[in-house]
Coordinates of C-alpha atoms and ligand atoms in Angstrom, one line a residue:
Chain A
M488 CA 85.3 114.5 65.4
T489 CA 87.4 111.6 66.5
A490 CA 87.0 109.4 69.5
I491 CA 89.9 110.0 72.0
L492 CA 88.7 107.1 74.1
K493 CA 87.1 104.0 72.8
V494 CA 85.8 101.3 75.1
A495 CA 84.7 98.1 73.4
G496 CA 83.1 95.1 75.0
V497 CA 84.6 95.5 78.4
S498 CA 83.7 93.1 81.2
K499 CA 84.9 93.0 84.7
A500 CA 83.9 90.7 87.6
F501 CA 84.9 90.7 91.2
G502 CA 84.4 87.2 92.3
G503 CA 80.7 86.6 91.7
V504 CA 79.8 90.2 91.2
Q505 CA 79.7 91.2 87.5
A506 CA 80.6 94.9 87.9
N507 CA 80.8 95.6 84.2
R508 CA 79.3 93.5 81.4
N509 CA 80.2 94.0 77.7
V510 CA 80.4 97.8 78.0
S511 CA 81.1 99.8 74.9
L512 CA 81.3 103.5 74.6
E513 CA 83.2 106.4 73.0
V514 CA 84.3 109.8 74.1
E515 CA 84.9 112.3 71.4
A516 CA 87.9 114.6 71.8
G517 CA 87.2 118.0 73.2
R518 CA 83.8 117.1 74.6
I519 CA 82.2 116.8 78.0
V520 CA 80.6 113.3 78.3
G521 CA 78.7 112.1 81.3
L522 CA 78.3 108.7 83.0
I523 CA 75.3 108.1 85.2
G524 CA 73.7 105.1 86.8
P525 CA 72.3 104.0 90.1
N526 CA 74.5 103.1 93.1
G527 CA 76.6 100.0 92.4
S528 CA 75.9 100.1 88.7
G529 CA 79.6 99.8 87.9
K530 CA 80.6 103.4 87.1
T531 CA 83.7 103.6 89.3
T532 CA 84.7 100.1 88.2
L533 CA 84.6 101.2 84.6
F534 CA 86.8 104.2 85.4
S535 CA 89.3 102.0 87.2
S536 CA 89.4 99.6 84.3
I537 CA 90.1 102.5 81.9
V538 CA 93.1 103.9 83.9
G539 CA 94.6 100.4 84.5
Y540 CA 93.7 100.0 88.1
H541 CA 92.8 96.4 87.6
P542 CA 93.0 94.0 84.7
I543 CA 89.8 93.6 82.7
D544 CA 88.3 90.2 81.9
E545 CA 87.6 91.0 78.3
G546 CA 87.3 93.8 75.8
S547 CA 89.5 96.5 74.5
I548 CA 90.2 100.1 75.6
R549 CA 91.9 102.5 73.2
F550 CA 93.2 105.9 74.1
E551 CA 94.1 108.0 71.0
G552 CA 94.0 104.8 69.0
Q553 CA 96.5 103.0 71.3
E554 CA 95.4 99.9 73.1
I555 CA 95.9 100.7 76.8
S556 CA 94.0 97.8 78.5
R557 CA 97.3 96.1 79.4
L558 CA 99.3 99.2 80.5
R559 CA 100.1 100.0 84.0
V560 CA 98.4 102.9 85.9
V561 CA 101.5 105.1 85.7
D562 CA 102.0 104.6 82.0
I563 CA 98.4 105.4 81.2
A564 CA 98.6 108.6 83.3
R565 CA 101.7 109.6 81.4
L566 CA 99.8 109.3 78.2
G567 CA 97.7 112.2 79.4
L568 CA 94.7 110.3 80.8
I569 CA 94.1 111.2 84.4
R570 CA 91.3 110.3 86.8
T571 CA 90.2 111.7 90.1
F572 CA 88.8 109.5 92.9
Q573 CA 85.3 109.2 94.3
Q574 CA 86.8 109.1 97.8
T575 CA 89.1 112.0 97.0
R576 CA 92.8 111.5 97.2
I577 CA 95.3 114.3 97.9
Y578 CA 98.6 114.3 99.7
G579 CA 97.4 115.1 103.2
G580 CA 100.7 115.9 104.9
M581 CA 101.8 118.4 102.3
T582 CA 100.6 122.0 101.8
C583 CA 98.1 122.8 99.0
V584 CA 100.9 124.4 97.0
E585 CA 103.1 121.4 97.4
N586 CA 100.3 119.2 96.3
M587 CA 100.0 121.3 93.1
L588 CA 103.8 121.5 92.4
I589 CA 104.2 117.7 92.4
S590 CA 101.2 117.2 90.2
S591 CA 102.5 118.9 87.1
S592 CA 102.7 116.8 84.0
Q593 CA 105.0 113.8 84.0
R594 CA 104.4 113.0 80.4
D595 CA 107.9 113.5 79.2
A596 CA 109.6 113.6 82.6
R597 CA 112.4 111.2 83.4
L598 CA 113.7 110.4 86.8
L599 CA 116.6 113.0 86.5
D600 CA 114.1 115.8 85.8
L601 CA 112.9 115.5 89.4
F602 CA 116.3 116.7 90.7
Q603 CA 115.6 120.2 89.6
A604 CA 114.8 123.0 92.0
R605 CA 111.3 124.3 92.0
S606 CA 110.7 126.6 89.1
P607 CA 109.0 130.0 89.4
E608 CA 106.7 129.3 86.3
R609 CA 105.5 126.2 87.9
E610 CA 104.8 128.0 91.2
E611 CA 102.9 130.6 89.4
R612 CA 100.8 128.1 87.5
A613 CA 100.1 126.4 90.8
G614 CA 99.0 129.7 92.4
D615 CA 96.8 130.5 89.4
L616 CA 95.0 127.1 89.4
L617 CA 94.5 127.2 93.2
D618 CA 92.9 130.6 92.5
F619 CA 90.8 129.1 89.8
V620 CA 89.2 126.7 92.2
G621 CA 89.0 129.3 95.0
L622 CA 91.7 127.7 97.3
Y623 CA 94.4 130.4 96.9
P624 CA 93.9 131.7 100.4
K625 CA 94.5 128.2 101.7
R626 CA 97.6 127.5 99.7
K627 CA 99.9 127.2 102.7
L628 CA 97.6 125.0 104.7
E629 CA 98.2 121.3 105.0
A630 CA 95.9 119.6 102.5
G631 CA 94.8 117.1 105.1
S632 CA 93.2 119.8 107.2
L633 CA 90.9 120.9 104.4
S634 CA 87.2 120.0 104.4
F635 CA 86.1 117.1 102.1
G636 CA 84.6 119.5 99.6
Q637 CA 87.8 121.6 99.5
Q638 CA 89.9 118.5 99.1
K639 CA 87.7 117.7 96.1
L640 CA 88.4 121.1 94.6
L641 CA 92.1 120.6 95.3
E642 CA 92.1 117.3 93.6
F643 CA 90.5 118.9 90.6
A644 CA 93.1 121.6 90.5
M645 CA 95.9 119.0 90.8
A646 CA 94.4 117.2 87.8
L647 CA 94.4 120.4 85.8
M648 CA 98.0 121.1 86.9
N649 CA 98.8 117.8 85.2
Q650 CA 97.6 119.2 81.9
P651 CA 96.0 115.9 80.8
K652 CA 94.4 115.5 77.4
M653 CA 91.5 113.8 79.0
L654 CA 90.3 114.0 82.6
M655 CA 87.9 111.5 84.2
L656 CA 86.1 112.9 87.3
D657 CA 84.4 110.6 89.7
E658 CA 81.5 112.6 91.2
P659 CA 83.2 116.0 91.3
T660 CA 80.3 117.7 93.1
A661 CA 79.7 115.1 95.8
G662 CA 80.3 116.8 99.2
I663 CA 80.7 120.2 97.7
N664 CA 78.7 123.0 99.4
P665 CA 75.5 123.3 97.3
T666 CA 76.0 127.1 97.0
L667 CA 79.3 126.4 95.3
I668 CA 78.1 123.8 92.8
N669 CA 77.1 126.3 90.1
G670 CA 80.6 127.8 90.3
L671 CA 82.1 124.4 89.9
I672 CA 80.1 123.6 86.8
D673 CA 81.3 126.8 85.4
R674 CA 84.9 125.9 86.1
L675 CA 84.5 122.4 84.6
K676 CA 83.2 124.0 81.4
R677 CA 86.1 126.5 81.4
A678 CA 88.6 123.7 81.9
N679 CA 87.1 122.0 78.9
E680 CA 87.0 125.2 76.7
Q681 CA 90.0 127.1 77.8
F682 CA 92.4 124.3 78.5
G683 CA 91.0 122.0 75.8
I684 CA 90.7 119.0 78.2
T685 CA 88.2 116.3 77.3
L686 CA 86.0 115.5 80.3
F687 CA 84.4 112.3 81.2
V688 CA 82.3 112.8 84.3
I689 CA 80.5 110.4 86.7
E690 CA 77.8 112.3 88.5
H691 CA 74.8 111.5 90.7
N692 CA 73.4 115.0 90.7
M693 CA 71.1 115.0 87.7
R694 CA 70.8 118.8 87.5
V695 CA 74.6 119.0 87.3
I696 CA 75.1 116.4 84.6
M697 CA 72.2 117.7 82.5
N698 CA 73.9 121.1 82.6
L699 CA 77.3 120.0 81.9
A700 CA 77.4 117.1 79.5
E701 CA 76.8 117.1 75.8
H702 CA 76.4 113.3 75.7
I703 CA 75.5 110.9 78.5
Y704 CA 75.9 107.2 79.0
C705 CA 73.8 105.4 81.6
L706 CA 74.8 102.1 83.3
A707 CA 72.6 99.8 85.2
H708 CA 73.7 96.5 86.8
G709 CA 77.0 96.8 85.0
E710 CA 75.5 97.0 81.6
L711 CA 75.1 100.0 79.3
L712 CA 71.4 100.9 79.4
A713 CA 71.1 103.9 77.2
D714 CA 73.0 106.8 75.8
G715 CA 72.2 110.1 74.0
R716 CA 71.8 113.8 74.5
P717 CA 71.0 114.8 78.0
E718 CA 67.3 115.4 77.4
E719 CA 67.0 112.1 75.5
V720 CA 68.5 110.2 78.4
Q721 CA 66.6 112.1 81.0
N722 CA 63.3 111.1 79.4
D723 CA 64.3 107.5 78.4
P724 CA 61.8 105.2 80.2
R725 CA 64.5 102.6 80.8
V726 CA 66.7 105.2 82.6
L727 CA 63.8 106.4 84.7
D728 CA 63.0 102.8 85.5
A729 CA 66.5 102.0 86.5
Y730 CA 66.7 104.9 88.9
L731 CA 63.2 104.4 90.3
G732 CA 63.8 100.6 90.6
A733 CA 67.0 101.3 92.5
H734 CA 65.3 103.3 95.1
Chain B
M1409 CA 120.2 140.0 110.9
S1410 CA 118.3 138.6 108.0
D1411 CA 117.2 135.0 108.0
A1412 CA 119.8 134.1 105.5
H1413 CA 122.5 135.6 107.7
K1414 CA 121.2 133.8 110.7
K1415 CA 121.3 130.6 108.9
L1416 CA 124.9 131.2 107.7
A1417 CA 126.0 132.2 111.2
G1418 CA 124.4 129.1 112.6
R1419 CA 126.1 126.8 110.1
L1420 CA 129.5 128.5 110.7
A1421 CA 129.1 128.0 114.4
I1422 CA 128.4 124.3 114.0
L1423 CA 131.4 124.1 111.6
A1424 CA 133.6 125.8 114.2
V1425 CA 132.4 123.6 117.0
G1426 CA 132.8 120.5 114.9
L1427 CA 136.3 121.3 113.9
A1428 CA 137.5 122.3 117.3
A1429 CA 135.7 119.6 119.3
P1430 CA 138.5 117.0 119.2
F1431 CA 140.9 119.5 120.7
L1432 CA 138.4 120.8 123.3
F1433 CA 137.3 117.3 124.5
P1434 CA 140.0 114.9 123.5
A1435 CA 138.8 112.3 125.9
Y1436 CA 135.5 111.9 123.9
Q1437 CA 136.9 111.8 120.4
S1438 CA 135.7 108.4 119.5
Q1439 CA 132.3 109.0 121.0
M1440 CA 132.0 112.3 119.0
A1441 CA 133.1 110.5 115.8
E1442 CA 130.4 107.9 116.5
L1443 CA 127.9 110.7 117.1
W1444 CA 128.5 112.2 113.6
L1445 CA 128.1 108.7 112.1
F1446 CA 124.8 108.4 114.0
V1447 CA 123.7 111.6 112.5
V1448 CA 124.4 110.0 109.1
F1449 CA 122.5 106.9 110.1
A1450 CA 119.4 108.9 111.3
L1451 CA 119.4 111.3 108.3
T1452 CA 119.7 108.5 105.7
W1453 CA 117.1 106.3 107.6
D1454 CA 114.7 109.2 107.5
L1455 CA 115.1 109.7 103.8
A1456 CA 113.1 106.5 103.2
G1457 CA 111.5 106.1 106.6
G1458 CA 110.3 109.6 107.4
Q1459 CA 110.1 111.4 104.1
M1460 CA 108.9 108.5 102.0
G1461 CA 107.0 106.5 104.6
Y1462 CA 109.0 103.3 104.0
N1463 CA 110.2 102.1 107.5
S1464 CA 113.3 100.0 107.0
F1465 CA 114.9 97.9 109.7
G1466 CA 117.5 96.6 107.2
N1467 CA 119.6 99.7 106.4
V1468 CA 122.4 98.0 108.3
V1469 CA 122.8 96.0 105.1
F1470 CA 124.2 99.0 103.4
L1471 CA 126.3 100.0 106.4
G1472 CA 127.8 96.5 106.6
I1473 CA 128.5 96.2 102.9
G1474 CA 130.2 99.6 102.9
M1475 CA 132.3 98.6 105.9
Y1476 CA 133.5 95.3 104.5
A1477 CA 134.0 96.6 101.0
C1478 CA 136.1 99.5 102.2
V1479 CA 138.3 97.4 104.5
L1480 CA 138.7 94.6 102.0
T1481 CA 139.7 97.2 99.4
Q1482 CA 142.2 98.7 101.8
V1483 CA 143.8 95.3 102.5
G1484 CA 143.4 93.9 99.0
L1485 CA 145.4 96.6 97.4
L1486 CA 148.5 95.3 99.1
Y1487 CA 148.0 91.8 100.4
D1488 CA 146.1 88.6 99.6
I1489 CA 142.8 88.9 101.5
G1490 CA 142.5 85.2 102.3
I1491 CA 146.0 85.1 103.9
Y1492 CA 145.4 88.4 105.7
N1493 CA 142.2 87.1 107.3
G1494 CA 143.7 83.7 107.8
A1495 CA 146.2 85.4 110.2
R1496 CA 143.1 86.4 112.3
G1497 CA 144.4 89.9 113.1
G1498 CA 147.9 88.6 114.0
G1499 CA 150.9 89.4 111.9
S1500 CA 150.9 93.2 112.2
A1501 CA 154.6 92.9 111.4
T1502 CA 153.9 91.2 108.1
F1503 CA 151.0 93.3 107.0
V1504 CA 152.4 96.8 107.0
F1505 CA 150.6 99.8 105.6
D1506 CA 152.8 102.9 105.1
L1507 CA 151.2 106.3 104.8
P1508 CA 150.8 106.6 101.0
H1509 CA 149.4 103.1 100.8
Y1510 CA 147.1 103.6 103.8
L1511 CA 145.7 106.8 102.4
E1512 CA 145.4 105.3 98.9
G1513 CA 143.5 102.4 100.4
L1514 CA 141.0 104.7 102.1
A1515 CA 140.6 107.0 99.1
L1516 CA 139.6 103.9 97.1
G1517 CA 137.9 101.9 99.8
L1518 CA 135.4 104.5 100.9
P1519 CA 134.0 105.1 97.3
V1520 CA 134.0 101.3 96.6
G1521 CA 131.9 100.9 99.8
A1522 CA 129.5 103.6 98.6
L1523 CA 129.2 102.0 95.2
L1524 CA 128.6 98.5 96.4
A1525 CA 126.1 99.7 99.0
A1526 CA 124.3 101.6 96.3
L1527 CA 124.3 98.6 94.0
A1528 CA 122.8 96.5 96.8
A1529 CA 120.1 99.1 97.4
A1530 CA 119.2 99.1 93.7
V1531 CA 119.0 95.4 93.4
L1532 CA 117.3 94.7 96.8
G1533 CA 115.1 97.8 96.4
A1534 CA 113.7 96.6 93.1
F1535 CA 112.3 93.6 95.0
V1536 CA 111.4 94.8 98.5
L1537 CA 110.2 98.3 97.7
G1538 CA 107.3 96.7 95.9
M1539 CA 106.0 95.8 99.3
R1540 CA 104.2 98.2 101.5
G1541 CA 103.7 98.9 105.2
H1542 CA 104.5 96.2 107.6
Y1543 CA 105.5 93.8 104.9
F1544 CA 108.2 96.0 103.8
A1545 CA 109.4 96.6 107.3
I1546 CA 109.5 92.8 108.1
C1547 CA 111.2 92.0 104.8
T1548 CA 114.0 94.5 105.5
L1549 CA 114.4 93.1 108.9
G1550 CA 115.0 89.7 107.3
L1551 CA 117.5 91.2 104.9
G1552 CA 119.6 92.6 107.7
V1553 CA 119.6 89.2 109.5
A1554 CA 120.4 87.3 106.3
A1555 CA 123.3 89.6 105.4
G1556 CA 124.8 89.2 108.9
E1557 CA 124.6 85.4 108.5
V1558 CA 126.3 85.4 105.2
A1559 CA 129.2 87.5 106.5
N1560 CA 129.3 85.3 109.6
S1561 CA 130.0 82.2 107.5
W1562 CA 132.1 83.6 104.7
E1563 CA 135.7 82.4 105.5
W1564 CA 137.4 84.7 102.9
I1565 CA 136.2 87.9 104.8
G1566 CA 137.0 86.4 108.2
A1567 CA 133.6 84.7 108.9
G1568 CA 132.6 84.7 112.6
S1569 CA 136.1 85.7 113.8
G1570 CA 135.6 89.1 112.2
M1571 CA 138.1 91.2 110.4
V1572 CA 140.7 93.7 111.6
P1573 CA 141.1 96.8 109.4
P1574 CA 144.7 97.7 108.4
T1575 CA 146.9 99.0 111.1
P1576 CA 147.5 102.7 110.4
P1577 CA 151.0 103.9 110.2
Q1578 CA 152.5 105.7 113.2
V1579 CA 152.4 109.1 111.5
I1580 CA 148.6 109.1 111.5
G1581 CA 148.9 109.5 115.3
D1582 CA 145.6 109.6 117.0
L1583 CA 143.3 107.3 115.0
S1584 CA 140.1 108.5 116.7
R1585 CA 140.9 112.1 115.8
F1586 CA 141.8 111.1 112.3
Y1587 CA 138.5 109.4 111.7
Y1588 CA 136.6 112.0 113.7
Y1589 CA 137.2 114.4 110.8
F1590 CA 136.0 111.9 108.2
A1591 CA 132.8 111.3 110.2
F1592 CA 132.3 115.0 110.7
A1593 CA 132.8 115.8 107.0
L1594 CA 130.5 112.9 106.0
A1595 CA 127.7 114.2 108.3
A1596 CA 128.0 117.7 107.0
V1597 CA 127.9 116.6 103.4
T1598 CA 125.0 114.2 104.0
F1599 CA 123.1 117.0 105.7
L1600 CA 123.7 119.5 102.9
V1601 CA 122.9 117.0 100.2
L1602 CA 119.7 115.9 101.8
G1603 CA 118.7 119.5 102.5
W1604 CA 119.1 120.2 98.8
L1605 CA 117.3 117.0 97.8
Y1606 CA 114.3 117.9 99.9
R1607 CA 114.0 121.3 98.1
T1608 CA 113.9 119.6 94.7
R1609 CA 110.8 118.1 93.1
F1610 CA 112.3 114.7 94.2
G1611 CA 111.7 115.7 97.8
L1612 CA 108.0 116.5 97.0
A1613 CA 107.7 113.2 95.1
I1614 CA 108.8 111.1 98.0
N1615 CA 106.5 113.0 100.3
A1616 CA 103.7 112.3 97.9
I1617 CA 104.6 108.6 98.0
R1618 CA 104.4 108.8 101.8
D1619 CA 101.0 110.4 101.8
D1620 CA 99.3 108.4 99.0
E1621 CA 101.3 106.2 96.7
D1622 CA 98.4 105.1 94.6
K1623 CA 97.5 108.7 93.9
A1624 CA 101.1 109.5 93.0
E1625 CA 101.1 106.7 90.5
A1626 CA 97.7 107.8 89.1
M1627 CA 99.3 111.2 88.6
G1628 CA 102.1 109.7 86.5
L1629 CA 104.9 109.6 89.0
Q1630 CA 107.1 106.6 88.4
T1631 CA 107.0 105.5 92.0
T1632 CA 109.1 102.4 91.7
R1633 CA 112.1 104.3 90.2
I1634 CA 111.7 107.1 92.7
K1635 CA 111.6 104.7 95.7
V1636 CA 114.7 102.8 94.5
A1637 CA 116.5 106.1 93.8
A1638 CA 115.8 107.3 97.4
W1639 CA 117.1 104.0 98.8
V1640 CA 120.2 104.2 96.7
I1641 CA 121.0 107.7 97.8
A1642 CA 120.6 106.7 101.4
A1643 CA 122.8 103.7 100.8
V1644 CA 125.6 105.8 99.3
F1645 CA 126.1 107.7 102.5
L1646 CA 125.6 104.7 104.7
G1647 CA 128.2 102.8 102.7
V1648 CA 130.8 105.5 103.3
S1649 CA 129.8 105.7 107.0
G1650 CA 130.4 101.9 107.2
G1651 CA 134.0 102.3 106.0
I1652 CA 134.6 105.0 108.5
L1653 CA 133.0 103.1 111.4
G1654 CA 134.9 99.9 110.6
N1655 CA 138.3 101.7 110.7
L1656 CA 137.3 103.7 113.8
K1657 CA 136.3 100.6 115.7
R1658 CA 139.4 98.7 114.6
F1659 CA 137.6 95.5 114.6
I1660 CA 134.7 94.3 112.5
D1661 CA 132.4 91.7 113.9
P1662 CA 130.0 90.6 111.2
I1663 CA 126.9 90.6 113.5
D1664 CA 127.8 93.1 116.2
T1665 CA 129.5 95.7 114.1
A1666 CA 128.8 95.4 110.4
F1667 CA 125.2 94.1 110.2
S1668 CA 124.0 94.9 113.6
G1669 CA 120.3 95.1 113.3
A1670 CA 119.9 95.0 117.1
T1671 CA 122.0 98.1 117.7
F1672 CA 122.6 100.4 114.8
G1673 CA 119.6 99.1 112.8
V1674 CA 117.2 99.9 115.6
W1675 CA 119.0 103.0 116.8
M1676 CA 118.7 104.7 113.5
V1677 CA 115.0 104.3 113.6
L1678 CA 114.8 105.5 117.2
M1679 CA 117.0 108.5 116.6
A1680 CA 115.0 109.7 113.6
I1681 CA 111.6 109.2 115.4
L1682 CA 112.9 110.8 118.6
G1683 CA 114.0 114.0 116.8
G1684 CA 111.0 114.0 114.5
K1685 CA 110.7 112.0 111.4
G1686 CA 110.1 113.6 108.0
T1687 CA 112.1 116.7 108.9
L1688 CA 115.7 117.6 108.1
W1689 CA 116.8 118.6 111.5
G1690 CA 114.8 116.0 113.5
P1691 CA 117.2 113.1 112.8
V1692 CA 120.2 115.4 113.7
I1693 CA 118.7 116.4 117.0
G1694 CA 117.6 112.8 117.7
A1695 CA 121.1 111.5 117.0
V1696 CA 122.7 114.0 119.3
L1697 CA 120.2 113.4 122.1
F1698 CA 120.5 109.6 121.7
E1699 CA 124.3 109.5 121.8
V1700 CA 124.4 111.8 124.9
I1701 CA 121.8 109.7 126.7
K1702 CA 123.5 106.5 125.7
E1703 CA 127.0 107.6 126.8
A1704 CA 125.7 109.1 130.0
T1705 CA 123.6 106.1 131.2
W1706 CA 125.1 103.1 129.4
T1707 CA 127.7 102.2 131.9
Y1708 CA 125.3 102.5 134.9
L1709 CA 122.8 100.2 133.4
L1710 CA 125.0 97.1 133.7
G1711 CA 123.6 94.6 131.3
W1712 CA 120.2 96.2 131.4
Q1713 CA 121.0 98.4 128.4
R1714 CA 118.9 96.5 125.9
V1715 CA 115.9 96.5 128.3
A1716 CA 116.3 100.2 128.8
L1717 CA 116.5 100.7 125.1
G1718 CA 113.4 98.6 124.5
L1719 CA 111.5 100.6 127.0
L1720 CA 112.7 103.8 125.4
I1721 CA 111.4 102.7 122.0
V1722 CA 108.0 101.8 123.4
I1723 CA 107.7 105.0 125.3
I1724 CA 108.7 107.1 122.3
V1725 CA 106.6 105.3 119.7
V1726 CA 103.5 105.2 121.9
F1727 CA 103.6 108.6 123.6
F1728 CA 105.7 110.7 121.4
P1729 CA 105.5 109.4 117.8
Q1730 CA 105.8 112.8 116.2
G1731 CA 109.2 113.5 117.9
I1732 CA 110.6 116.7 119.1
L1733 CA 110.5 118.6 115.9
G1734 CA 107.1 117.2 115.0
W1735 CA 105.8 118.3 118.3
L1736 CA 107.2 121.8 117.9
R1737 CA 105.8 122.0 114.3
E1738 CA 102.4 121.2 115.7
R1739 CA 102.6 123.9 118.3
F1740 CA 104.2 126.6 116.2
P1741 CA 103.2 125.9 112.6
D1742 CA 104.0 129.4 111.5
R1743 CA 107.7 129.0 112.3
F1744 CA 107.8 126.0 109.9
G1745 CA 106.2 127.8 107.0
R1746 CA 102.9 126.1 107.5
R1747 CA 99.6 127.8 108.3
V1748 CA 96.6 126.6 110.1
E1749 CA 94.5 129.5 109.0
A1750 CA 93.6 130.8 105.6
D1751 CA 95.6 133.8 104.4
L1752 CA 93.0 136.1 103.0
S1753 CA 95.4 138.7 101.7
G1754 CA 95.0 139.0 98.0
T1755 CA 94.5 136.5 95.1
A1756 CA 97.1 134.9 92.9
E1757 CA 96.8 137.8 90.5
E1758 CA 98.1 140.2 93.1
T1759 CA 100.8 138.2 94.9
A1760 CA 102.1 135.8 92.3
R1761 CA 103.0 138.4 89.7
Ligands
LIG2684 N1 87.3 96.0 94.5 C1 86.1 95.4 94.5 N2 86.0 94.2 95.0 C2 84.8 93.6 95.0 N3 83.6 94.1 94.6 C3 83.7 95.4 94.1 C4 84.9 96.1 94.0 N4 84.7 97.3 93.5 C5 83.4 97.3 93.2 N5 82.8 96.2 93.5 C6 81.4 95.9 93.3 O1 81.1 96.1 92.0 C7 79.8 96.8 91.8 C8 80.0 98.1 91.1 O2 80.6 99.0 92.0 P1 81.1 100.5 91.6 O3 81.8 101.1 92.7 O4 81.7 100.4 90.3 O5 79.7 101.2 91.4 P2 79.3 102.7 91.2 O6 78.4 102.8 90.0 O7 80.6 103.5 91.1 O8 78.5 103.0 92.5 P3 78.4 104.4 93.3 O9 77.4 105.3 92.6 O10 77.9 104.0 94.6 O11 79.7 105.0 93.4 C9 79.3 96.9 93.2 O12 78.4 95.8 93.5 C10 80.5 96.8 94.1 O13 80.1 96.2 95.4
LIG2685 MG1 81.4 105.0 92.2

């Protein structure tokens, strides 16, 4: 197995706040890897650093062997590394189908490719993926009128539409109706198995991440605290401490 | 009648009315020509303002560049521009344009105007489209003012005394009617091209930029290129409309005609918002309404026009920001292909295949 993502010694500060300090981790291709940690421990900051949202202070980030820490957001996305947002971002004024149609992969697309009419295959894929997350009946609704949980599902479907090699999900189950969470875990696993997408998932819900991830990293105060298989991390006294200490 | 037939019938009706109008209402030819140019203004403004969420108050830059470029080409083909403008509009006996030359000048001048306007949009766009929201709006406002000042002090193009387009040969006859058809054709082409554009993925991409530009970028859309391309497309049509407007008005004042931010620059925004921004028909409806209101009331307002216009802007923006079509779309979403309720009939398996 080879690492598709390699983060080495990454630090990032916002003014006086050291959000990430010397973080190193690896995500193996084809796996589902989790990232946990108490509130404010720097999980979202790390995601943002990886996808080029802000420059990092030090360290190196490699995706498929290529150094990406100085690339722009759009160029990293076009390499096939996509993230979803903790606050959920969709195109509110467009219908769900339109949200899907414009989310298809841009990897080899040039500007001129945008001047094509909509293709039936793309529409079909959009419909299939909306069905996959259970939003097909709402396909003609304006995305902004969906509930928060539904918007999260739509954002997940949009990410799948993009056919990334690796998908980073920031708290995919937050705000989702608890009765639907098991179904979502199942879908995340299927996205990983059927579509072959490597997943890197931030999650607060312990039950979810223990169920989902094969390997888990835990951050606390911006530093990597522990990592290992789910049961190892779950029973790690430092992890328990960090979570209890935070509450 | 099927929907496609209705649509075709509607378009043919508009075509027939558009072609016959100068003969039906000869007294209003120049106003009607102006109306079609206003349609172009509103449509092209909405491309960036409504569909992409970039509110520009500087689109007059492209209008003015197109206007000057066209007229200068028309003149420059036959005469020395410096001498022509030095005559300050006099010397119509010296500067004669016969029919072949006049048409040749136009045939070359209009595309040159489009080209230079597009070039300006590409260059300026690369800078100002990096700004967002109010910063972009204010910056474009500044561009419009600056362009006017440059034209106002540039001797070669007539500076503050303006420039007179070539005098058309006698055979052209009614100049307003002649340019009415140019304006009508341009409006029709602009409408069709933008209608097509909004059905492509490009249309979706600019809507995505309007709704959440950061997200669009995170999904791999090359937003900078897309934004500049949208502005360039708008500038092409505005550039042509400038050439037509200059010749129609028969006199180009650098600040009151070419780079008139206080009239055309604001009016295009107003027309698009009035009709409903972010829709294809909204700007058309807005332009028609605006021109009718303007012509019907302008002469009675006696110097209070700008005050009335200012009030109109405030009223529309505060109380009616979604415009006529936006309001209709909210009331009757089904008619616009949008739903407010889930459609529970079947899954993708059943309907998509
Ligand atoms: N743009 C920013 N400017 C200033 N400080 C920031 C910024 N983003 C994050 N921070 C700070 O960095 C620290 C880490 O924040 P981050 O959002 O990465 O945590 P998190 O682990 O994702 O937390 P949560 O579980 O609440 O989402 C916090 O102290 C936060 O206040
Ligand atoms: Mg977070």
